[in-house]
Short mmCIF file of C-alpha atoms and ligand atoms in Angstrom, two decimals:
data_model
loop_
_atom_site.label_atom_id
_atom_site.label_comp_id
_atom_site.label_asym_id
_atom_site.label_seq_id
_atom_site.Cartn_x
_atom_site.Cartn_y
_atom_site.Cartn_z
CA MET A 1427 19.37 21.75 -45.49
CA SER A 1428 16.25 20.69 -43.19
CA ASP A 1429 12.64 20.22 -45.32
CA PRO A 1430 11.13 23.98 -45.10
CA ARG A 1431 7.60 22.22 -44.89
CA PRO A 1432 5.47 22.72 -42.36
CA ASN A 1433 4.85 21.17 -39.53
CA ILE A 1434 1.04 20.93 -38.10
CA VAL A 1435 -0.04 20.32 -34.51
CA PHE A 1436 -3.69 19.10 -34.62
CA ILE A 1437 -5.50 19.60 -31.16
CA MET A 1438 -8.90 18.27 -30.88
CA THR A 1439 -11.19 18.12 -27.84
CA ASP A 1440 -14.17 16.04 -27.69
CA ASP A 1441 -17.40 18.46 -27.17
CA HIS A 1442 -16.14 21.40 -26.41
CA ALA A 1443 -18.38 24.24 -28.08
CA SER A 1444 -17.36 27.34 -29.01
CA HIS A 1445 -19.18 29.46 -26.67
CA ALA A 1446 -17.10 27.94 -24.01
CA ILE A 1447 -14.01 29.49 -25.60
CA SER A 1448 -13.12 33.02 -24.66
CA CYS A 1449 -12.02 34.62 -28.62
CA TYR A 1450 -15.69 33.52 -29.93
CA GLY A 1451 -17.16 35.56 -26.90
CA SER A 1452 -18.09 33.26 -24.45
CA ARG A 1453 -19.89 34.86 -20.96
CA ILE A 1454 -19.12 32.34 -18.99
CA ASN A 1455 -15.41 31.42 -19.38
CA ARG A 1456 -11.70 32.63 -20.19
CA THR A 1457 -9.11 30.63 -22.35
CA PRO A 1458 -6.53 32.96 -22.70
CA HIS A 1459 -4.04 29.88 -24.22
CA LEU A 1460 -6.85 29.20 -27.04
CA ASP A 1461 -7.25 32.82 -27.59
CA ARG A 1462 -3.32 33.15 -27.91
CA ILE A 1463 -3.93 31.02 -31.17
CA ALA A 1464 -6.82 33.07 -32.45
CA GLU A 1465 -4.83 36.32 -31.87
CA GLY A 1466 -1.82 35.11 -33.47
CA GLY A 1467 -3.84 33.30 -36.58
CA MET A 1468 -7.37 33.17 -38.10
CA ARG A 1469 -10.58 32.54 -35.82
CA LEU A 1470 -13.73 30.53 -38.44
CA ASP A 1471 -16.66 31.31 -37.56
CA ASN A 1472 -18.74 29.29 -39.35
CA CYS A 1473 -17.20 26.05 -38.62
CA PHE A 1474 -19.88 22.90 -39.01
CA CYS A 1475 -19.39 19.77 -38.69
CA THR A 1476 -21.94 17.38 -40.78
CA ASN A 1477 -22.71 14.72 -38.24
CA SER A 1478 -22.88 15.94 -34.81
CA ILE A 1479 -21.68 12.78 -33.00
CA CYS A 1480 -17.85 11.41 -31.55
CA THR A 1481 -17.33 8.96 -33.91
CA PRO A 1482 -18.73 9.77 -37.38
CA SER A 1483 -17.36 13.03 -37.10
CA ARG A 1484 -13.74 12.05 -35.88
CA ALA A 1485 -14.78 9.60 -39.34
CA ALA A 1486 -15.24 12.47 -41.66
CA ILE A 1487 -11.66 14.51 -40.25
CA LEU A 1488 -9.57 11.97 -40.43
CA THR A 1489 -10.76 10.55 -44.70
CA GLY A 1490 -12.20 14.17 -45.99
CA THR A 1491 -15.36 12.14 -46.80
CA TYR A 1492 -18.70 12.37 -45.39
CA ASN A 1493 -20.83 9.27 -42.99
CA HIS A 1494 -22.71 7.53 -45.83
CA VAL A 1495 -19.39 7.50 -47.82
CA ASN A 1496 -17.11 6.37 -44.76
CA GLY A 1497 -19.55 4.04 -43.47
CA VAL A 1498 -19.15 5.36 -39.72
CA THR A 1499 -22.37 6.51 -39.27
CA THR A 1500 -23.06 6.18 -35.50
CA LEU A 1501 -21.32 5.85 -32.13
CA ALA A 1502 -21.36 1.90 -33.04
CA THR A 1503 -19.91 1.78 -36.68
CA PRO A 1504 -15.87 1.60 -35.67
CA MET A 1505 -13.78 2.82 -38.70
CA ASP A 1506 -12.47 0.21 -41.31
CA ASN A 1507 -8.93 1.30 -40.77
CA ARG A 1508 -8.04 0.76 -44.39
CA LEU A 1509 -9.40 3.66 -45.06
CA GLN A 1510 -7.47 6.62 -47.32
CA THR A 1511 -6.57 9.34 -44.16
CA PHE A 1512 -4.62 12.21 -44.11
CA PRO A 1513 -2.03 10.97 -41.78
CA LYS A 1514 -1.52 8.44 -44.01
CA LEU A 1515 -1.09 10.51 -46.90
CA LEU A 1516 1.39 12.78 -44.92
CA GLN A 1517 3.35 9.67 -43.57
CA ALA A 1518 3.81 8.44 -47.24
CA ALA A 1519 5.19 11.73 -48.36
CA GLY A 1520 7.91 11.61 -45.46
CA TYR A 1521 6.08 13.62 -42.41
CA GLN A 1522 6.49 12.22 -38.98
CA THR A 1523 2.63 11.69 -37.60
CA GLY A 1524 2.14 11.10 -34.38
CA LEU A 1525 -1.39 10.29 -32.55
CA PHE A 1526 -2.12 11.02 -28.62
CA GLY A 1527 -5.31 10.84 -26.82
CA LYS A 1528 -8.70 10.24 -27.41
CA TRP A 1529 -9.20 7.98 -31.04
CA HIS A 1530 -13.37 6.13 -30.81
CA LEU A 1531 -13.21 4.71 -33.97
CA GLY A 1532 -13.21 1.25 -32.97
CA ARG A 1533 -10.45 -1.44 -31.31
CA GLY A 1534 -8.39 -4.48 -32.28
CA PRO A 1535 -6.46 -4.66 -35.52
CA GLN A 1536 -9.56 -3.55 -38.09
CA HIS A 1537 -9.79 -0.26 -35.97
CA CYS A 1538 -7.00 0.43 -34.67
CA PRO A 1539 -5.19 4.02 -35.39
CA THR A 1540 -3.12 3.44 -38.86
CA GLY A 1541 -0.87 5.93 -40.43
CA PHE A 1542 0.97 6.94 -37.31
CA ASP A 1543 4.82 6.27 -36.64
CA GLU A 1544 3.56 6.31 -32.85
CA TRP A 1545 0.44 6.17 -31.14
CA ALA A 1546 -1.88 5.97 -28.27
CA VAL A 1547 -4.95 5.76 -27.02
CA LEU A 1548 -7.73 5.79 -24.47
CA PRO A 1549 -10.10 2.98 -25.08
CA GLY A 1550 -13.36 4.53 -26.28
CA GLN A 1551 -14.13 7.47 -23.88
CA GLY A 1552 -11.37 6.54 -21.70
CA TYR A 1553 -11.13 8.07 -17.62
CA TYR A 1554 -9.82 11.40 -16.83
CA HIS A 1555 -7.86 9.92 -13.46
CA ASN A 1556 -5.57 7.25 -13.74
CA PRO A 1557 -6.99 6.04 -17.59
CA THR A 1558 -5.89 3.63 -18.84
CA PHE A 1559 -4.01 3.69 -22.60
CA ILE A 1560 -4.00 1.50 -25.56
CA PHE A 1561 0.01 1.79 -26.62
CA GLN A 1562 0.88 0.93 -30.38
CA GLY A 1563 1.52 -3.22 -30.62
CA PRO A 1564 0.52 -6.07 -32.12
CA ASP A 1565 -3.23 -7.28 -32.44
CA GLY A 1566 -4.02 -3.40 -32.48
CA GLY A 1567 -2.03 -2.89 -29.30
CA THR A 1568 -1.29 -3.22 -25.78
CA SER A 1569 -3.39 -1.27 -22.64
CA ARG A 1570 -1.69 -0.34 -19.88
CA THR A 1571 -2.65 2.05 -16.93
CA VAL A 1572 -0.66 5.67 -16.35
CA PRO A 1573 -1.34 7.16 -13.54
CA GLY A 1574 -2.60 10.88 -13.97
CA TYR A 1575 -5.06 13.13 -15.06
CA ALA A 1576 -5.96 12.29 -19.08
CA THR A 1577 -5.27 15.82 -20.13
CA ASP A 1578 -1.75 16.18 -18.61
CA LEU A 1579 -1.05 12.82 -19.80
CA ILE A 1580 -2.03 13.50 -23.45
CA THR A 1581 -0.33 16.72 -23.28
CA ASP A 1582 2.69 15.13 -21.83
CA MET A 1583 3.22 12.02 -24.60
CA SER A 1584 2.64 14.74 -27.22
CA LEU A 1585 5.67 17.00 -26.28
CA ASP A 1586 7.60 13.86 -25.72
CA TRP A 1587 7.12 12.57 -28.85
CA MET A 1588 8.00 16.30 -30.35
CA GLN A 1589 10.99 16.00 -28.37
CA ARG A 1590 11.98 12.70 -29.70
CA ARG A 1591 11.35 13.67 -33.19
CA ASP A 1592 13.69 13.64 -36.17
CA ARG A 1593 14.54 17.25 -36.93
CA ASP A 1594 15.53 16.60 -40.56
CA ARG A 1595 11.62 16.09 -41.15
CA PRO A 1596 8.59 17.79 -40.36
CA PHE A 1597 5.66 16.13 -37.79
CA CYS A 1598 2.15 15.95 -38.27
CA LEU A 1599 1.07 15.83 -34.32
CA LEU A 1600 -2.71 14.73 -33.52
CA CYS A 1601 -3.27 15.86 -29.78
CA HIS A 1602 -6.69 14.76 -28.99
CA HIS A 1603 -8.17 15.24 -25.79
CA LYS A 1604 -11.05 13.42 -24.23
CA ALA A 1605 -11.88 16.63 -22.03
CA PRO A 1606 -14.74 17.90 -22.04
CA HIS A 1607 -16.97 14.85 -22.58
CA ARG A 1608 -19.42 13.79 -20.10
CA PRO A 1609 -18.93 12.77 -16.98
CA TRP A 1610 -16.70 15.78 -16.31
CA TYR A 1611 -14.09 15.21 -13.67
CA SER A 1612 -12.16 17.66 -12.64
CA ASP A 1613 -8.24 17.71 -11.88
CA GLU A 1614 -7.16 19.20 -8.47
CA LYS A 1615 -5.33 22.68 -9.90
CA HIS A 1616 -9.17 23.78 -11.19
CA ALA A 1617 -11.80 21.92 -8.25
CA ALA A 1618 -12.20 25.30 -6.70
CA MET A 1619 -12.98 27.08 -9.65
CA PHE A 1620 -16.64 28.53 -9.40
CA LEU A 1621 -17.50 28.04 -6.00
CA ASN A 1622 -18.62 30.82 -4.61
CA GLU A 1623 -20.36 32.04 -7.61
CA ASP A 1624 -23.34 31.40 -10.04
CA VAL A 1625 -22.12 30.98 -14.08
CA PRO A 1626 -24.53 33.01 -15.89
CA GLU A 1627 -27.41 30.99 -17.65
CA PRO A 1628 -28.33 31.38 -21.23
CA ASP A 1629 -31.11 32.48 -22.61
CA THR A 1630 -32.53 29.03 -23.60
CA LEU A 1631 -32.21 27.62 -20.66
CA LEU A 1632 -35.69 26.59 -19.76
CA ASP A 1633 -36.68 26.06 -23.19
CA ASP A 1634 -40.64 24.62 -23.17
CA TYR A 1635 -40.24 23.55 -26.79
CA VAL A 1636 -43.00 25.06 -28.48
CA ASN A 1637 -43.35 25.90 -31.88
CA ARG A 1638 -40.61 23.21 -32.85
CA ALA A 1639 -40.81 19.32 -34.59
CA ARG A 1640 -41.93 17.02 -31.96
CA ALA A 1641 -38.02 16.05 -32.02
CA ALA A 1642 -37.06 18.62 -29.32
CA GLU A 1643 -39.59 18.24 -26.66
CA ALA A 1644 -38.70 14.41 -27.04
CA ALA A 1645 -35.14 14.38 -26.62
CA ALA A 1646 -34.04 13.14 -23.59
CA MET A 1647 -31.08 15.41 -23.03
CA ARG A 1648 -32.34 17.85 -20.50
CA VAL A 1649 -30.22 19.10 -17.98
CA GLY A 1650 -31.24 17.69 -14.43
CA VAL A 1651 -34.26 15.61 -15.65
CA HIS A 1652 -31.76 13.72 -18.03
CA MET A 1653 -29.13 13.62 -15.73
CA ASP A 1654 -27.26 10.86 -13.81
CA THR A 1655 -25.65 10.74 -9.92
CA THR A 1656 -22.70 10.53 -11.98
CA ASP A 1657 -23.26 13.63 -13.69
CA MET A 1658 -24.19 15.73 -10.60
CA LYS A 1659 -21.43 14.36 -8.58
CA CYS A 1660 -24.24 14.17 -5.57
CA GLU A 1661 -28.15 12.96 -5.23
CA ILE A 1662 -30.46 14.78 -7.98
CA PRO A 1663 -33.37 16.02 -5.73
CA ASP A 1664 -36.84 14.45 -6.55
CA ASP A 1665 -39.32 16.99 -5.34
CA MET A 1666 -37.93 19.64 -7.56
CA PRO A 1667 -40.56 21.75 -10.15
CA GLU A 1668 -38.64 21.09 -13.79
CA ALA A 1669 -37.54 24.32 -14.19
CA ASP A 1670 -36.21 24.82 -10.78
CA LEU A 1671 -34.32 21.18 -11.38
CA ARG A 1672 -33.15 22.79 -14.48
CA ARG A 1673 -31.35 25.61 -12.99
CA TRP A 1674 -30.10 23.57 -9.80
CA ALA A 1675 -28.69 21.03 -12.51
CA TYR A 1676 -27.51 23.65 -14.69
CA GLN A 1677 -24.69 25.59 -12.50
CA ARG A 1678 -23.90 22.03 -11.06
CA TYR A 1679 -22.83 20.76 -14.59
CA ILE A 1680 -21.42 23.83 -16.46
CA LYS A 1681 -18.94 24.85 -13.39
CA ASP A 1682 -17.65 20.83 -14.09
CA TYR A 1683 -17.58 21.38 -17.31
CA LEU A 1684 -15.55 24.57 -17.77
CA ARG A 1685 -12.95 23.44 -14.90
CA VAL A 1686 -12.55 20.74 -17.20
CA VAL A 1687 -11.57 23.08 -20.29
CA GLN A 1688 -9.60 25.25 -18.10
CA SER A 1689 -7.25 22.21 -17.78
CA VAL A 1690 -7.31 21.57 -21.48
CA ASP A 1691 -6.65 25.56 -22.26
CA ASP A 1692 -3.75 25.26 -19.88
CA ASN A 1693 -2.50 22.29 -21.88
CA VAL A 1694 -2.92 24.26 -24.85
CA GLY A 1695 -0.65 26.70 -23.31
CA ARG A 1696 2.06 24.12 -22.43
CA LEU A 1697 1.96 22.91 -26.00
CA LEU A 1698 2.82 26.70 -27.54
CA ASP A 1699 5.33 26.84 -25.04
CA TYR A 1700 7.10 24.62 -26.30
CA LEU A 1701 6.83 25.41 -30.23
CA ASP A 1702 7.86 28.46 -29.12
CA ALA A 1703 11.54 27.60 -26.99
CA GLU A 1704 11.87 25.20 -30.19
CA GLY A 1705 11.90 28.41 -32.49
CA LEU A 1706 9.04 26.27 -34.34
CA ALA A 1707 6.41 28.39 -34.01
CA GLU A 1708 7.06 30.44 -37.54
CA ASN A 1709 6.49 27.18 -39.65
CA THR A 1710 4.00 25.35 -37.58
CA VAL A 1711 0.43 25.24 -38.05
CA VAL A 1712 -1.52 24.79 -34.95
CA VAL A 1713 -5.24 23.92 -35.04
CA TYR A 1714 -7.31 23.73 -32.13
CA THR A 1715 -11.21 22.21 -32.07
CA SER A 1716 -13.47 20.66 -31.47
CA ASP A 1717 -15.08 16.97 -33.19
CA GLN A 1718 -18.31 19.13 -32.68
CA GLY A 1719 -20.33 22.00 -30.61
CA PHE A 1720 -22.31 20.83 -27.39
CA PHE A 1721 -25.30 22.18 -25.49
CA LEU A 1722 -24.10 24.31 -22.48
CA GLY A 1723 -27.73 24.74 -21.01
CA ASP A 1724 -29.03 26.02 -24.49
CA HIS A 1725 -32.34 25.18 -25.49
CA GLY A 1726 -32.51 23.39 -21.54
CA TRP A 1727 -30.10 20.71 -22.92
CA TYR A 1728 -26.51 19.15 -22.38
CA ASP A 1729 -24.96 16.78 -25.44
CA LYS A 1730 -25.03 17.29 -28.94
CA ARG A 1731 -26.18 15.49 -32.38
CA PHE A 1732 -29.15 18.37 -33.14
CA MET A 1733 -28.66 20.55 -36.16
CA TYR A 1734 -28.94 23.33 -34.01
CA GLU A 1735 -26.28 26.39 -34.26
CA GLU A 1736 -24.55 25.37 -30.49
CA SER A 1737 -23.99 21.51 -31.63
CA LEU A 1738 -23.55 21.91 -35.32
CA LYS A 1739 -20.84 24.73 -34.71
CA MET A 1740 -16.83 23.96 -34.29
CA PRO A 1741 -14.42 26.07 -33.30
CA PHE A 1742 -11.64 25.84 -35.50
CA VAL A 1743 -8.46 28.00 -34.80
CA LEU A 1744 -5.56 28.44 -36.79
CA ARG A 1745 -1.96 29.84 -36.63
CA TYR A 1746 0.87 29.67 -39.20
CA PRO A 1747 2.81 32.58 -39.14
CA ALA A 1748 4.43 32.08 -42.09
CA GLU A 1749 1.21 32.21 -44.31
CA VAL A 1750 -1.84 33.52 -41.47
CA ALA A 1751 -1.96 37.10 -40.74
CA PRO A 1752 -2.84 37.69 -36.87
CA GLN A 1753 -6.15 38.58 -35.90
CA SER A 1754 -7.66 37.50 -38.74
CA VAL A 1755 -11.49 36.30 -38.69
CA ASN A 1756 -13.29 34.21 -41.97
CA ASP A 1757 -16.87 33.68 -41.92
CA ASP A 1758 -17.02 31.26 -44.68
CA ILE A 1759 -19.05 28.06 -44.54
CA VAL A 1760 -15.93 25.29 -44.29
CA LEU A 1761 -16.62 21.90 -42.96
CA ASN A 1762 -15.24 19.10 -40.60
CA VAL A 1763 -14.73 17.06 -44.82
CA ASP A 1764 -12.85 20.18 -45.49
CA PHE A 1765 -9.66 19.75 -42.19
CA GLY A 1766 -7.55 17.19 -43.96
CA PRO A 1767 -7.38 17.89 -47.68
CA LEU A 1768 -6.70 21.90 -46.19
CA PHE A 1769 -3.85 20.00 -44.05
CA LEU A 1770 -2.49 17.90 -47.15
CA ASP A 1771 -2.64 21.38 -49.22
CA LEU A 1772 -0.13 23.39 -46.51
CA ALA A 1773 2.15 20.11 -46.66
CA GLY A 1774 2.00 20.10 -50.63
CA VAL A 1775 0.58 16.90 -50.64
CA PRO A 1776 -2.25 16.29 -53.20
CA ALA A 1777 -5.29 15.22 -51.79
CA GLN A 1778 -7.35 12.11 -53.21
CA ASP A 1779 -9.70 11.94 -55.38
CA GLU A 1780 -12.37 10.63 -52.85
CA MET A 1781 -11.65 12.82 -50.81
CA GLN A 1782 -15.31 15.22 -50.87
CA GLY A 1783 -13.96 18.03 -48.71
CA ARG A 1784 -12.29 20.96 -50.28
CA SER A 1785 -8.58 22.94 -48.84
CA PHE A 1786 -9.68 26.26 -47.57
CA ARG A 1787 -6.14 27.35 -47.46
CA THR A 1788 -6.97 30.69 -49.61
CA LEU A 1789 -9.49 31.47 -46.90
CA LEU A 1790 -6.87 31.68 -44.71
CA GLN A 1791 -5.04 34.40 -46.80
CA ASN A 1792 -8.62 36.27 -46.85
CA SER A 1793 -9.39 35.15 -50.24
CA THR A 1794 -12.82 33.64 -50.92
CA PRO A 1795 -12.70 31.52 -53.70
CA PRO A 1796 -16.11 32.58 -56.18
CA ASP A 1797 -17.00 29.11 -56.23
CA TRP A 1798 -17.26 28.76 -52.49
CA ARG A 1799 -20.13 26.84 -51.19
CA GLU A 1800 -23.00 28.83 -50.02
CA ALA A 1801 -24.65 25.98 -48.26
CA MET A 1802 -23.48 23.32 -46.14
CA TYR A 1803 -25.52 19.25 -45.76
CA TYR A 1804 -25.90 17.59 -42.60
CA ARG A 1805 -27.12 14.23 -41.44
CA TYR A 1806 -27.77 12.83 -38.01
CA TRP A 1807 -28.24 9.11 -38.44
CA MET A 1808 -28.67 7.42 -34.87
CA ASN A 1809 -32.34 7.15 -34.12
CA GLN A 1810 -33.79 7.47 -30.76
CA SER A 1811 -30.74 5.61 -29.46
CA ASP A 1812 -29.09 7.04 -26.15
CA HIS A 1813 -30.95 10.27 -25.72
CA ASN A 1814 -34.05 9.61 -27.89
CA VAL A 1815 -32.98 12.28 -30.66
CA ALA A 1816 -34.66 11.65 -34.25
CA ALA A 1817 -32.60 11.48 -37.14
CA HIS A 1818 -32.56 14.02 -39.39
CA TYR A 1819 -30.73 15.67 -42.32
CA GLY A 1820 -30.91 19.47 -43.43
CA ILE A 1821 -29.29 22.12 -45.15
CA ARG A 1822 -27.77 24.89 -43.68
CA THR A 1823 -27.25 28.53 -45.42
CA ARG A 1824 -25.89 31.89 -44.32
CA LYS A 1825 -29.34 32.91 -43.78
CA TYR A 1826 -31.27 29.74 -43.11
CA LYS A 1827 -31.45 26.32 -41.79
CA LEU A 1828 -33.89 23.83 -42.88
CA ILE A 1829 -34.27 20.51 -41.59
CA TYR A 1830 -36.04 17.60 -41.54
CA TYR A 1831 -36.97 14.97 -39.22
CA TYR A 1832 -37.67 11.42 -40.50
CA TYR A 1833 -37.64 9.15 -37.23
CA ASP A 1834 -36.53 6.42 -38.63
CA GLY A 1835 -33.30 4.30 -38.36
CA CYS A 1836 -33.03 3.55 -42.01
CA GLY A 1837 -31.11 -0.13 -40.31
CA GLN A 1838 -28.04 1.70 -39.71
CA THR A 1839 -25.88 -0.15 -36.56
CA GLY A 1840 -26.27 1.26 -33.23
CA ALA A 1841 -29.76 3.81 -34.03
CA ASP A 1842 -32.96 2.57 -32.47
CA ARG A 1843 -32.03 1.33 -29.40
CA GLY A 1844 -34.04 2.29 -27.07
CA HIS A 1845 -32.02 3.64 -24.12
CA CYS A 1846 -32.56 6.58 -21.80
CA ALA A 1847 -30.48 8.62 -19.62
CA GLY A 1848 -31.69 9.97 -16.21
CA LYS A 1849 -35.20 9.76 -14.85
CA GLY A 1850 -37.06 11.46 -16.78
CA GLN A 1851 -40.08 10.02 -19.04
CA ILE A 1852 -39.06 9.24 -22.26
CA VAL A 1853 -41.63 10.02 -25.13
CA SER A 1854 -41.39 7.20 -27.75
CA ILE A 1855 -40.78 9.07 -31.49
CA GLU A 1856 -41.01 5.74 -32.98
CA GLY A 1857 -43.01 5.73 -36.01
CA LEU A 1858 -43.40 9.67 -35.79
CA GLU A 1859 -44.30 11.27 -39.10
CA PRO A 1860 -41.44 12.87 -40.65
CA GLU A 1861 -41.34 16.70 -39.89
CA TRP A 1862 -39.91 19.79 -41.01
CA GLU A 1863 -38.38 22.82 -39.69
CA LEU A 1864 -36.97 26.30 -41.01
CA PHE A 1865 -35.21 28.77 -39.15
CA ASP A 1866 -35.00 31.88 -40.27
CA LEU A 1867 -31.26 32.90 -38.38
CA GLU A 1868 -31.29 36.19 -39.10
CA GLN A 1869 -34.22 37.35 -37.00
CA ASP A 1870 -34.61 33.69 -34.76
CA LEU A 1871 -30.84 33.92 -33.50
CA HIS A 1872 -31.84 31.15 -30.98
CA GLU A 1873 -33.96 28.80 -33.52
CA LEU A 1874 -37.19 28.78 -31.52
CA HIS A 1875 -39.76 29.66 -34.33
CA ASN A 1876 -40.39 26.98 -36.97
CA ARG A 1877 -41.91 28.92 -39.87
CA VAL A 1878 -41.72 26.33 -42.22
CA ASN A 1879 -46.12 26.42 -42.91
CA ASP A 1880 -45.36 30.22 -42.54
CA PRO A 1881 -46.90 31.50 -46.31
CA ALA A 1882 -44.29 34.47 -46.02
CA TYR A 1883 -41.43 31.63 -45.96
CA ALA A 1884 -43.55 29.41 -49.10
CA GLY A 1885 -40.97 30.73 -51.15
CA VAL A 1886 -37.50 30.40 -49.10
CA VAL A 1887 -38.65 26.81 -48.26
CA ARG A 1888 -39.06 25.63 -51.84
CA GLU A 1889 -36.06 26.62 -52.65
CA LEU A 1890 -33.99 25.24 -49.23
CA LYS A 1891 -36.06 22.28 -50.05
CA ASP A 1892 -34.19 22.01 -54.05
CA GLU A 1893 -31.08 23.01 -52.66
CA LEU A 1894 -31.22 20.07 -50.23
CA HIS A 1895 -32.24 17.44 -52.87
CA ARG A 1896 -29.02 19.10 -54.91
CA LEU A 1897 -26.46 18.81 -52.10
CA GLN A 1898 -27.37 15.44 -50.83
CA ALA A 1899 -27.02 14.32 -54.75
CA GLU A 1900 -23.80 16.07 -54.69
CA VAL A 1901 -22.89 14.40 -51.80
CA GLY A 1902 -24.20 10.98 -53.03
CA ASP A 1903 -26.62 10.20 -50.39
CA GLU A 1904 -30.18 9.16 -50.53
CA ARG A 1905 -33.24 11.02 -50.00
CA TYR A 1906 -35.34 9.51 -47.15
CA GLU A 1907 -38.76 7.58 -49.59
CA LEU A 1908 -41.19 9.70 -47.72
CA ASP A 1909 -39.07 12.99 -48.77
CA ARG A 1910 -41.00 13.35 -51.91
CA ASP A 1911 -41.70 17.01 -52.52
CA1 LIG B 2425 -17.46 14.18 -29.38
#
């Protein structure tokens, strides 16, 4: 008799915000195949990353630990591949394990993928067209260029690997697309989407950043002024007022982004069709997520990094017909560090003590444990670099968000490298005094009004600071030296 344990197909994309997925209520696109996963299982509405940037989020997912523990705090801190990960534990328990697509946790013998029977990954971000892949091999692998479009190729490799599997043992496939990461190069099939129409603008496209910490205005991630000709695929007008430029650039940006997303959706459909055709759908856990959210013109921005909702929130849909009722929705707070413990739990493999996340298997059955978390801890370490975003940490509960910007790289590798995107003026944030932001998420969905100095919220601020510091201590992180309240 074959092994009854479920297969796991873990599909992850790069920078795909949930508000560009139709089952999350997107106003700008349709994603029928991602919706198929949600319709056949569960959609999580409060799934958050603990540090909204590629490499750190990926390390948190694989290891089940926060970045101050796994050491992957920024884009310049590759992961030590000797760390314990959920794929290693599944492999040791008899699972076949495969990884295809984006890795972005470093190269070479100390950082290449480990814990996989077979892998092929893009170096760094990789390219959309005719990408080079690093294939499993001695000294960290062997590079070879493969003709085709990255999203199709990563799916082809995933399908080929599943086709060659040992049918008597369960498998865990990590299909990790590079799409829709900047600079959003479409394939031919979707190049003509939206050609003769405008895409609706987000409510906060023309945000002026008043009533916020200085970090918001300083961020060099504005659609238009902080983009370059590679982003826009054309010359950028230099005589347009900023608001007009933002609206013009938004249309170019969002159309490219959505074209790239549409290829992801098609290719997810190919994987789902394969599982159906092989009779595997019932006993296979299919997850679709992204390493973090993304600003789709919200607050006038692209990119991520901030603890604001669009960037903090991860899409997460899961189908597992053997255990999860169709069309379920859950709004408990789930974190990227919980994914590994969940996969291990579903496979009947004990999680290691060092994993800080918690399996949310009971949530999938609409049963929330009484001691499930009511708040989450976040920390972005990469001060200044690339997009001039301030280092910050904070807490989010169901109702409030409190953020502490401390404007200090704290000696982290990859922080404090002055660098600017596009032609926009950069306001230095070096040495600014720390600032707090409080948002009342029920009153202020778009996080436009910092209430931290509003006397009506004094009690709330006190409670949230205490809870923030308690959570910080609980996960073993250190408070910033000037945060003495
Ligand atoms: Ca990313």
